[in-house]
DNA sequence: ACCTGAACACCGTTCAAGT
DNA sequence: ACCTGAACACCGTTCAAGT
């Protein structure tokens, strides 16, 4: 009892008082901070009650379950991307901007990349999809090719997001620092059978030199080139 | 004691005797069957001990942990794809063949699609990557563009795989049959704000009509077109 | 070497009880 | 309405003990 009083006194000195009541936003915010700091496995309900100095029931009063929390945090982290890009120059820079924005968000919050892959098209992704579709339309992609084209871009982005999250998790689990981890990965690759994986091994040096972000953008450009090529071909045949 | 004897007698009648000893392969096989039948959440160590009529220690003697089991099952399910395609006609059909093989495998085993996204480039994916790279090379893609091109294809496939797994999980969790589930999804989409998501809503009808597999292949073709366009452009500037 | 199964630590979630 | 926290059901994993 006495010990508990002291703890509360310490708490009170650090964060004078919880003036605002517990709310969904406060909970999602706290969850995001835990996810960013320690990864998805660290987001336990127990950890949340400790951080928010509350009980389980209080959390479940504002949030359906752990998955609800995870998707809400993901939506929150992704929601900022599209609005920031309305003042873009043209459809092509805008498309690259959305893609890069998503890429950067996922590098900063790898757990969100994982979550996007685990959920079917979430609200957050819908905004992205809508924005991409509109820019493609502005680029002159015909209506019937629009959903295929936007789908390729979104799925490519999701794939990259997933690998990014996987790498972040592997790094965290290894408990090495970044350079030691990269060295360990490189050592693993070096053991591959060169007769069976010649192309993988050739790509390896390039992968290590290349910036992930640059390679991601090169992929976007490649897909855009494909969209425009297919589009142009379709135009020729439908014009006559 | 008496009850236990009876249980063993019943067991013996159903499955006369376990002639083959427990092995890693047997365990992975059993895990795959559980995953296919009931999804990832159903693969518990307890369920495995029941199905294999054994104890925890026996399983942990052949397998490191649950994750080891999951990746082994994924590798096993993916490993069959590449070898089946050696007798392909040309690089383009071969590429489509690998992609479609992977797509079909993931439709049949959605949990594997999820697992591919959660692990950094697994052995199983390395074979795919190698095969794709070699076919791209045969297609005339220059060395320095190879890793970008193969990366786009692999990441696109991974993205589709992830969405496929997510949809399968959503369907399973809903406990509806397929048509009821699709109706529920359609109803959800119908509630979207048409001012905010015009393109999404336009794409919706197309998505419902389109075969997933066809759309996936259209995406592959689109990316291949982009690879060849970029490649041709590069050739022009490097030739002089 | 291979297997058994009780025990452990730790989850997400519920719910009667409080304010 | 909002919150508390003991309790429940269920995980993955370990390990002393058996053969």
Coordinates of C-alpha atoms (C1' of nucleotides) in Angstrom, one line a residue:
Chain A
X1 CA 0.0 0.0 0.0
X2 CA 2.7 2.3 1.1
X3 CA 4.8 1.2 -1.9
X4 CA 2.0 1.9 -4.2
X5 CA 1.5 5.4 -2.9
X6 CA 5.1 6.1 -3.6
X7 CA 4.8 4.8 -7.1
X8 CA 1.9 7.1 -7.7
X9 CA 3.7 10.0 -6.3
X10 CA 6.6 9.3 -8.7
X11 CA 4.2 9.0 -11.6
X12 CA 2.5 12.2 -10.6
X13 CA 5.8 14.1 -10.7
X14 CA 6.7 12.8 -14.2
X15 CA 3.3 13.3 -15.8
X16 CA 1.4 15.6 -13.5
X17 CA -2.0 14.2 -14.1
X18 CA -4.0 12.5 -16.8
X19 CA -6.2 15.4 -17.5
X20 CA -7.7 13.9 -20.7
X21 CA -9.7 10.8 -20.2
X22 CA -8.8 7.5 -21.8
X23 CA -9.9 7.5 -25.5
X24 CA -9.5 5.4 -28.6
X25 CA -7.0 7.9 -30.0
X26 CA -4.9 7.9 -26.8
X27 CA -4.8 4.1 -26.9
X28 CA -4.0 3.9 -30.6
X29 CA -1.2 6.4 -30.1
X30 CA 0.3 4.5 -27.2
X31 CA 0.1 1.3 -29.2
X32 CA 1.9 3.0 -32.1
X33 CA 4.7 4.1 -29.8
X34 CA 5.1 0.6 -28.5
X35 CA 5.1 -0.9 -32.0
X36 CA 7.7 1.6 -33.2
X37 CA 10.0 1.1 -30.3
X38 CA 9.8 -2.6 -29.8
X39 CA 8.0 -4.2 -32.7
X40 CA 4.8 -6.1 -33.1
X41 CA 5.4 -8.8 -30.6
X42 CA 5.9 -6.2 -27.9
X43 CA 2.4 -4.9 -28.3
X44 CA 0.7 -6.9 -25.6
X45 CA -2.4 -5.9 -23.7
X46 CA -0.5 -6.1 -20.5
X47 CA 2.2 -3.7 -21.9
X48 CA -0.6 -1.3 -22.8
X49 CA -2.2 -1.3 -19.4
X50 CA 1.1 -0.6 -17.8
X51 CA 2.0 2.3 -20.2
X52 CA -1.5 3.8 -19.8
X53 CA -1.7 3.0 -16.1
X54 CA -5.1 1.4 -16.5
X55 CA -6.8 -2.0 -16.7
X56 CA -7.8 -4.4 -19.4
X57 CA -11.5 -3.4 -19.3
X58 CA -10.7 0.2 -19.9
X59 CA -8.9 -0.6 -23.1
X60 CA -11.5 -3.1 -24.3
X61 CA -14.1 -0.4 -23.7
X62 CA -12.6 1.7 -26.5
X63 CA -11.2 -1.0 -28.7
X64 CA -12.7 -4.3 -30.0
X65 CA -9.6 -6.4 -29.7
X66 CA -5.9 -6.5 -30.4
X67 CA -6.4 -6.8 -34.2
X68 CA -8.6 -3.7 -34.1
X69 CA -5.8 -1.9 -32.4
X70 CA -3.3 -3.0 -35.0
X71 CA -5.4 -2.0 -38.0
X72 CA -6.2 1.3 -36.4
X73 CA -2.6 2.1 -35.8
X74 CA -1.8 1.1 -39.4
X75 CA -4.5 3.3 -40.8
X76 CA -3.3 6.2 -38.7
X77 CA 0.3 5.8 -39.9
X78 CA -0.7 5.5 -43.6
X79 CA -3.4 8.2 -43.6
X80 CA -1.0 11.1 -43.7
X81 CA 0.6 10.2 -47.0
X82 CA -2.0 11.1 -49.6
X83 CA -3.1 14.5 -48.4
X84 CA 0.5 15.7 -48.3
X85 CA 0.8 15.3 -52.1
X86 CA -2.2 17.3 -53.5
X87 CA 0.1 20.1 -54.6
X88 CA 2.2 17.9 -56.8
X89 CA 3.4 19.0 -60.2
X90 CA 2.0 16.4 -62.5
X91 CA 0.6 12.8 -62.5
X92 CA 4.0 11.2 -62.9
X93 CA 5.7 13.0 -59.9
X94 CA 2.5 12.5 -58.0
X95 CA 2.6 8.8 -58.5
X96 CA 6.2 8.6 -57.5
X97 CA 5.4 10.8 -54.5
X98 CA 2.6 8.5 -53.3
X99 CA 4.8 5.4 -53.8
X100 CA 7.8 6.9 -52.0
X101 CA 5.6 8.3 -49.2
X102 CA 4.3 4.8 -48.6
X103 CA 7.7 3.4 -48.8
X104 CA 9.1 5.8 -46.3
X105 CA 6.2 5.3 -43.9
X106 CA 6.8 1.5 -44.0
X107 CA 10.5 1.9 -43.4
X108 CA 9.7 4.0 -40.4
X109 CA 6.9 1.6 -39.3
X110 CA 7.7 -1.9 -40.6
X111 CA 4.9 -3.4 -38.5
X112 CA 2.5 -1.4 -40.7
X113 CA 3.9 -3.0 -43.8
X114 CA 3.2 -6.4 -42.3
X115 CA -0.3 -5.4 -41.3
X116 CA -1.2 -4.1 -44.8
X117 CA -0.3 -7.5 -46.1
X118 CA -2.4 -9.4 -43.6
X119 CA -5.6 -7.4 -44.1
X120 CA -7.7 -7.3 -47.2
X121 CA -7.7 -3.8 -48.7
X122 CA -8.0 -1.6 -45.7
X123 CA -9.4 1.9 -45.7
X124 CA -5.9 3.2 -45.6
X125 CA -5.0 1.4 -48.7
X126 CA -8.2 2.5 -50.4
X127 CA -7.0 6.1 -50.3
X128 CA -3.8 5.0 -51.9
X129 CA -5.6 3.0 -54.5
X130 CA -7.9 5.9 -55.3
X131 CA -5.0 8.4 -55.6
X132 CA -3.0 6.1 -57.8
X133 CA -6.0 5.5 -60.1
X134 CA -6.7 9.2 -60.5
X135 CA -3.1 9.9 -61.4
X136 CA -3.1 7.1 -63.9
X137 CA -6.2 8.5 -65.4
X138 CA -4.5 11.9 -65.7
X139 CA -1.6 10.1 -67.3
X140 CA -4.0 9.0 -70.0
X141 CA -4.5 5.3 -69.1
X142 CA -7.8 4.2 -70.6
X143 CA -10.7 3.2 -68.3
X144 CA -10.6 -0.6 -69.0
X145 CA -6.8 -0.8 -68.2
X146 CA -7.1 1.2 -65.0
X147 CA -7.8 -1.4 -62.5
X148 CA -5.1 -3.8 -63.8
X149 CA -2.6 -1.0 -63.8
X150 CA -3.4 0.3 -60.3
X151 CA -3.5 -3.2 -59.0
X152 CA 0.0 -3.9 -60.2
X153 CA 1.3 -0.8 -58.5
X154 CA -0.4 -1.5 -55.3
X155 CA 0.5 -5.2 -55.2
X156 CA 4.2 -4.3 -56.0
X157 CA 4.2 -1.8 -53.1
X158 CA 2.6 -4.3 -50.8
X159 CA 5.3 -6.9 -51.7
X160 CA 8.1 -4.5 -51.0
X161 CA 6.4 -3.5 -47.8
X162 CA 6.2 -7.1 -46.7
X163 CA 9.8 -7.8 -47.4
X164 CA 10.8 -4.6 -45.6
X165 CA 8.8 -5.7 -42.5
X166 CA 10.3 -9.2 -42.7
X167 CA 13.8 -7.7 -42.8
X168 CA 13.1 -5.4 -39.9
X169 CA 11.8 -8.4 -37.9
X170 CA 14.8 -10.5 -38.7
X171 CA 17.1 -7.7 -37.7
X172 CA 15.2 -7.2 -34.4
X173 CA 15.2 -11.0 -33.6
X174 CA 18.9 -11.4 -34.4
X175 CA 19.7 -8.8 -31.6
X176 CA 22.7 -7.7 -33.7
X177 CA 23.3 -4.2 -34.7
X178 CA 22.6 -3.3 -38.3
X179 CA 26.1 -3.8 -39.8
X180 CA 26.7 -7.1 -38.0
X181 CA 23.3 -8.3 -39.2
X182 CA 24.1 -7.3 -42.8
X183 CA 27.4 -9.1 -42.5
X184 CA 25.7 -12.2 -41.3
X185 CA 23.2 -12.1 -44.2
X186 CA 26.0 -11.6 -46.7
X187 CA 27.9 -14.6 -45.2
X188 CA 24.7 -16.7 -45.6
X189 CA 24.4 -15.7 -49.2
X190 CA 28.0 -16.6 -49.8
X191 CA 27.3 -20.2 -48.9
X192 CA 24.8 -20.6 -51.8
X193 CA 25.7 -23.1 -54.4
X194 CA 27.0 -21.1 -57.4
X195 CA 25.9 -23.7 -59.9
X196 CA 22.3 -23.6 -58.7
X197 CA 22.0 -19.9 -58.0
X198 CA 24.3 -18.1 -60.5
X199 CA 21.8 -15.2 -61.1
X200 CA 21.1 -14.7 -57.4
X201 CA 24.8 -14.5 -56.7
X202 CA 25.3 -12.0 -59.5
X203 CA 22.5 -9.9 -58.2
X204 CA 23.8 -10.0 -54.7
X205 CA 26.6 -7.5 -55.2
X206 CA 24.2 -5.1 -56.9
X207 CA 21.7 -5.5 -54.1
X208 CA 24.3 -4.7 -51.4
X209 CA 25.4 -1.6 -53.3
X210 CA 21.9 -0.4 -54.3
X211 CA 19.9 1.8 -52.0
X212 CA 16.6 0.1 -51.2
X213 CA 14.7 3.2 -51.8
X214 CA 16.3 3.7 -55.2
X215 CA 15.6 0.2 -56.3
X216 CA 12.0 0.6 -55.2
X217 CA 11.6 3.7 -57.3
X218 CA 13.3 2.0 -60.3
X219 CA 10.6 -0.7 -59.9
X220 CA 7.9 1.9 -60.0
X221 CA 9.3 3.5 -63.1
X222 CA 9.5 0.2 -64.7
X223 CA 5.9 -0.6 -64.1
X224 CA 4.9 2.9 -65.3
X225 CA 6.8 2.2 -68.5
X226 CA 4.9 -1.0 -68.9
X227 CA 1.6 0.7 -68.3
X228 CA 2.3 3.3 -70.9
X229 CA 3.6 0.8 -73.4
X230 CA 0.5 -1.4 -73.1
X231 CA -1.7 1.7 -73.1
X232 CA -0.1 3.0 -76.3
X233 CA -0.4 -0.4 -78.1
X234 CA -4.1 -0.5 -77.1
X235 CA -4.7 3.0 -78.4
X236 CA -3.3 2.0 -81.8
X237 CA -5.5 -1.0 -82.2
X238 CA -8.7 0.7 -80.9
X239 CA -8.2 3.8 -83.0
X240 CA -9.1 2.1 -86.2
Chain B
X1 CA -5.4 -47.7 -16.5
X2 CA -8.1 -49.9 -17.9
X3 CA -9.5 -46.9 -19.8
X4 CA -6.2 -46.2 -21.3
X5 CA -5.8 -49.8 -22.5
X6 CA -9.2 -49.6 -24.3
X7 CA -8.1 -46.3 -25.9
X8 CA -5.0 -47.9 -27.2
X9 CA -6.9 -50.9 -28.5
X10 CA -9.3 -48.5 -30.4
X11 CA -6.3 -46.6 -31.8
X12 CA -4.7 -49.8 -32.9
X13 CA -7.8 -50.8 -34.8
X14 CA -8.1 -47.5 -36.7
X15 CA -4.4 -47.1 -37.6
X16 CA -2.9 -50.6 -37.2
X17 CA 0.6 -49.4 -36.2
X18 CA 3.0 -46.6 -36.8
X19 CA 5.5 -48.6 -38.8
X20 CA 7.6 -45.6 -39.8
X21 CA 9.2 -43.7 -37.0
X22 CA 8.5 -40.1 -36.4
X23 CA 10.6 -37.9 -38.7
X24 CA 10.8 -34.3 -39.8
X25 CA 9.1 -35.1 -43.1
X26 CA 6.2 -36.8 -41.4
X27 CA 5.8 -33.9 -39.0
X28 CA 5.9 -31.3 -41.8
X29 CA 3.5 -33.3 -43.8
X30 CA 1.0 -33.4 -40.9
X31 CA 1.4 -29.7 -40.4
X32 CA 0.7 -29.0 -44.0
X33 CA -2.5 -31.0 -43.8
X34 CA -3.7 -29.1 -40.8
X35 CA -2.8 -25.8 -42.4
X36 CA -4.7 -26.7 -45.6
X37 CA -7.7 -27.9 -43.8
X38 CA -8.1 -25.3 -41.1
X39 CA -5.7 -22.4 -41.6
X40 CA -2.7 -21.1 -39.8
X41 CA -4.3 -20.5 -36.4
X42 CA -5.3 -24.2 -36.3
X43 CA -1.7 -25.3 -36.4
X44 CA -1.0 -25.6 -32.7
X45 CA 1.6 -27.9 -31.2
X46 CA -1.2 -29.6 -29.3
X47 CA -3.1 -30.3 -32.5
X48 CA 0.0 -31.8 -33.9
X49 CA 0.6 -34.1 -31.0
X50 CA -3.0 -35.4 -31.2
X51 CA -2.8 -36.0 -35.0
X52 CA 0.6 -37.7 -34.7
X53 CA -0.4 -39.5 -31.5
X54 CA 2.8 -38.4 -29.8
X55 CA 4.2 -35.9 -27.3
X56 CA 5.6 -32.4 -27.5
X57 CA 9.2 -33.5 -27.0
X58 CA 9.0 -35.9 -29.9
X59 CA 8.1 -33.0 -32.2
X60 CA 10.7 -30.6 -30.8
X61 CA 13.2 -33.4 -31.3
X62 CA 12.8 -33.1 -35.1
X63 CA 11.8 -29.4 -35.4
X64 CA 13.3 -26.3 -33.9
X65 CA 10.0 -24.5 -33.1
X66 CA 6.7 -23.5 -34.6
X67 CA 8.2 -21.1 -37.0
X68 CA 10.6 -23.7 -38.3
X69 CA 7.6 -25.9 -39.0
X70 CA 5.8 -23.1 -40.9
X71 CA 8.7 -22.2 -43.1
X72 CA 9.5 -25.9 -43.8
X73 CA 5.9 -26.4 -44.9
X74 CA 6.0 -23.4 -47.1
X75 CA 9.3 -24.4 -48.7
X76 CA 7.8 -27.8 -49.3
X77 CA 4.7 -26.5 -51.0
X78 CA 6.6 -24.0 -53.2
X79 CA 9.5 -26.3 -54.1
X80 CA 7.5 -28.3 -56.7
X81 CA 6.8 -25.3 -58.9
X82 CA 10.1 -24.6 -60.7
X83 CA 11.2 -28.1 -61.6
X84 CA 7.9 -28.7 -63.4
X85 CA 8.6 -26.0 -65.9
X86 CA 12.0 -26.9 -67.3
X87 CA 10.5 -28.2 -70.5
X88 CA 8.9 -24.9 -71.3
X89 CA 8.8 -23.5 -74.9
X90 CA 10.5 -20.1 -74.5
X91 CA 11.5 -17.6 -71.9
X92 CA 8.2 -15.7 -72.0
X93 CA 5.9 -18.8 -71.5
X94 CA 8.4 -20.0 -68.9
X95 CA 8.1 -16.8 -67.0
X96 CA 4.3 -16.9 -67.1
X97 CA 4.5 -20.5 -66.1
X98 CA 6.5 -19.8 -63.0
X99 CA 4.3 -16.9 -62.0
X100 CA 1.1 -18.9 -62.6
X101 CA 2.5 -21.9 -60.8
X102 CA 3.3 -19.7 -57.8
X103 CA -0.2 -18.2 -58.0
X104 CA -1.9 -21.5 -58.1
X105 CA 0.1 -22.9 -55.2
X106 CA -0.8 -19.9 -53.1
X107 CA -4.5 -20.1 -53.9
X108 CA -4.3 -23.7 -52.8
X109 CA -2.3 -22.9 -49.7
X110 CA -3.0 -19.3 -48.7
X111 CA -1.1 -19.7 -45.4
X112 CA 2.1 -20.2 -47.6
X113 CA 1.4 -16.8 -49.3
X114 CA 1.3 -15.2 -45.9
X115 CA 4.5 -17.0 -44.8
X116 CA 6.4 -15.9 -47.8
X117 CA 5.6 -12.3 -46.9
X118 CA 6.7 -12.7 -43.3
X119 CA 10.1 -14.2 -44.0
X120 CA 13.0 -12.5 -45.7
X121 CA 13.8 -14.3 -49.0
X122 CA 13.4 -17.9 -48.1
X123 CA 15.2 -20.8 -50.0
X124 CA 11.9 -21.5 -51.7
X125 CA 11.8 -18.0 -53.1
X126 CA 15.4 -18.1 -54.1
X127 CA 14.6 -20.9 -56.6
X128 CA 11.8 -18.7 -58.0
X129 CA 14.1 -15.7 -58.2
X130 CA 16.8 -17.7 -59.9
X131 CA 14.4 -19.1 -62.4
X132 CA 12.9 -15.7 -63.2
X133 CA 16.4 -14.1 -63.6
X134 CA 17.5 -16.8 -66.0
X135 CA 14.4 -16.4 -68.2
X136 CA 14.8 -12.7 -68.2
X137 CA 18.4 -13.1 -69.3
X138 CA 17.2 -15.4 -72.1
X139 CA 14.7 -12.7 -73.0
X140 CA 17.6 -10.3 -73.6
X141 CA 17.4 -8.2 -70.4
X142 CA 20.9 -6.7 -69.8
X143 CA 22.9 -7.6 -66.7
X144 CA 22.6 -4.3 -64.9
X145 CA 18.8 -4.2 -65.3
X146 CA 18.3 -7.8 -64.2
X147 CA 18.0 -7.5 -60.4
X148 CA 15.6 -4.6 -60.7
X149 CA 13.4 -6.5 -63.2
X150 CA 13.4 -9.7 -61.2
X151 CA 12.8 -7.8 -58.0
X152 CA 9.7 -6.2 -59.5
X153 CA 8.3 -9.5 -60.6
X154 CA 9.0 -11.2 -57.3
X155 CA 7.6 -8.3 -55.2
X156 CA 4.5 -8.1 -57.3
X157 CA 3.9 -11.8 -56.9
X158 CA 4.5 -11.5 -53.1
X159 CA 1.9 -8.7 -52.9
X160 CA -0.7 -10.7 -54.7
X161 CA 0.1 -13.7 -52.5
X162 CA -0.4 -11.6 -49.4
X163 CA -3.7 -10.3 -50.5
X164 CA -4.8 -13.8 -51.4
X165 CA -3.9 -15.0 -48.0
X166 CA -5.6 -12.1 -46.4
X167 CA -8.8 -12.8 -48.3
X168 CA -8.7 -16.5 -47.5
X169 CA -8.3 -15.6 -43.8
X170 CA -11.1 -13.1 -43.9
X171 CA -13.4 -15.7 -45.6
X172 CA -12.5 -18.3 -43.0
X173 CA -13.0 -15.9 -40.1
X174 CA -16.4 -14.8 -41.4
X175 CA -17.7 -18.4 -41.2
X176 CA -19.9 -17.7 -44.2
X177 CA -19.8 -19.7 -47.4
X178 CA -18.0 -18.1 -50.4
X179 CA -21.0 -16.5 -52.1
X180 CA -22.4 -15.0 -48.9
X181 CA -18.9 -13.6 -48.1
X182 CA -18.6 -12.0 -51.5
X183 CA -22.0 -10.5 -51.1
X184 CA -21.0 -9.1 -47.7
X185 CA -17.8 -7.6 -49.2
X186 CA -19.8 -6.1 -52.1
X187 CA -22.2 -4.6 -49.6
X188 CA -19.4 -3.0 -47.7
X189 CA -17.9 -1.5 -50.9
X190 CA -21.3 -0.1 -51.8
X191 CA -21.2 2.0 -48.7
X192 CA -18.1 3.9 -49.8
X193 CA -18.4 7.6 -50.4
X194 CA -18.7 8.0 -54.2
X195 CA -17.2 11.5 -54.0
X196 CA -14.1 10.3 -52.2
X197 CA -13.6 7.0 -54.0
X198 CA -14.8 7.4 -57.6
X199 CA -12.1 5.3 -59.1
X200 CA -12.3 2.5 -56.5
X201 CA -16.0 2.3 -57.2
X202 CA -15.5 2.2 -61.0
X203 CA -12.9 -0.5 -60.6
X204 CA -15.3 -2.5 -58.3
X205 CA -17.5 -3.9 -61.1
X206 CA -14.5 -4.9 -63.1
X207 CA -12.9 -6.6 -60.1
X208 CA -16.0 -8.6 -59.4
X209 CA -16.2 -9.7 -63.1
X210 CA -12.5 -10.4 -63.5
X211 CA -11.0 -13.7 -62.7
X212 CA -8.3 -13.2 -60.1
X213 CA -5.9 -15.4 -62.0
X214 CA -6.5 -13.5 -65.3
X215 CA -5.9 -10.2 -63.6
X216 CA -2.7 -11.6 -62.0
X217 CA -1.4 -12.7 -65.4
X218 CA -2.4 -9.3 -66.9
X219 CA -0.2 -7.7 -64.3
X220 CA 2.7 -10.0 -65.2
X221 CA 2.4 -9.2 -68.8
X222 CA 2.3 -5.5 -68.0
X223 CA 5.5 -5.7 -66.0
X224 CA 7.2 -7.8 -68.8
X225 CA 6.2 -5.0 -71.2
X226 CA 7.8 -2.5 -68.9
X227 CA 10.9 -4.5 -68.7
X228 CA 11.3 -4.8 -72.4
X229 CA 10.5 -1.1 -73.0
X230 CA 13.1 0.0 -70.5
X231 CA 15.5 -2.5 -71.8
X232 CA 15.1 -1.4 -75.4
X233 CA 15.6 2.3 -74.4
X234 CA 18.7 1.3 -72.6
X235 CA 20.1 -0.6 -75.6
X236 CA 19.7 2.5 -77.8
X237 CA 21.7 4.8 -75.6
X238 CA 24.4 2.3 -74.7
X239 CA 24.9 1.1 -78.4
X240 CA 26.6 4.3 -79.4
Chain C
dA1 C1' 18.5 -41.7 -29.7
dC2 C1' 13.9 -41.0 -29.3
dC3 C1' 9.9 -40.1 -26.9
dT4 C1' 6.4 -38.8 -22.9
dG5 C1' 3.6 -35.4 -20.6
dA6 C1' 3.4 -32.5 -16.5
dA7 C1' 4.8 -28.0 -15.7
dC8 C1' 6.0 -23.1 -16.8
dA9 C1' 5.6 -18.5 -18.5
dC10 C1' 2.9 -15.8 -21.0
dC11 C1' -0.8 -14.7 -24.1
dG12 C1' -5.8 -12.3 -25.3
dT13 C1' -10.1 -11.8 -23.5
dT14 C1' -14.0 -11.8 -20.1
dC15 C1' -16.8 -10.2 -16.4
dA16 C1' -18.4 -9.4 -11.7
dA17 C1' -17.6 -5.7 -9.1
dG18 C1' -16.6 -1.0 -8.2
dT19 C1' -16.9 4.5 -9.0
Chain D
dA1 C1' -20.4 5.6 -18.7
dC2 C1' -16.1 4.3 -17.5
dC3 C1' -12.8 1.7 -15.3
dT4 C1' -10.4 -2.3 -12.2
dG5 C1' -8.1 -6.6 -11.9
dA6 C1' -8.8 -11.4 -10.7
dA7 C1' -9.8 -15.3 -13.4
dC8 C1' -10.2 -18.2 -17.6
dA9 C1' -8.9 -20.7 -21.6
dC10 C1' -5.3 -21.5 -24.4
dC11 C1' -0.9 -20.8 -26.3
dG12 C1' 4.6 -22.3 -27.3
dT13 C1' 8.2 -24.3 -25.1
dT14 C1' 11.0 -26.8 -21.6
dC15 C1' 12.8 -30.7 -19.2
dA16 C1' 13.1 -34.4 -15.8
dA17 C1' 12.0 -38.9 -16.5
dG18 C1' 11.3 -42.9 -19.1
dT19 C1' 12.5 -46.7 -23.1

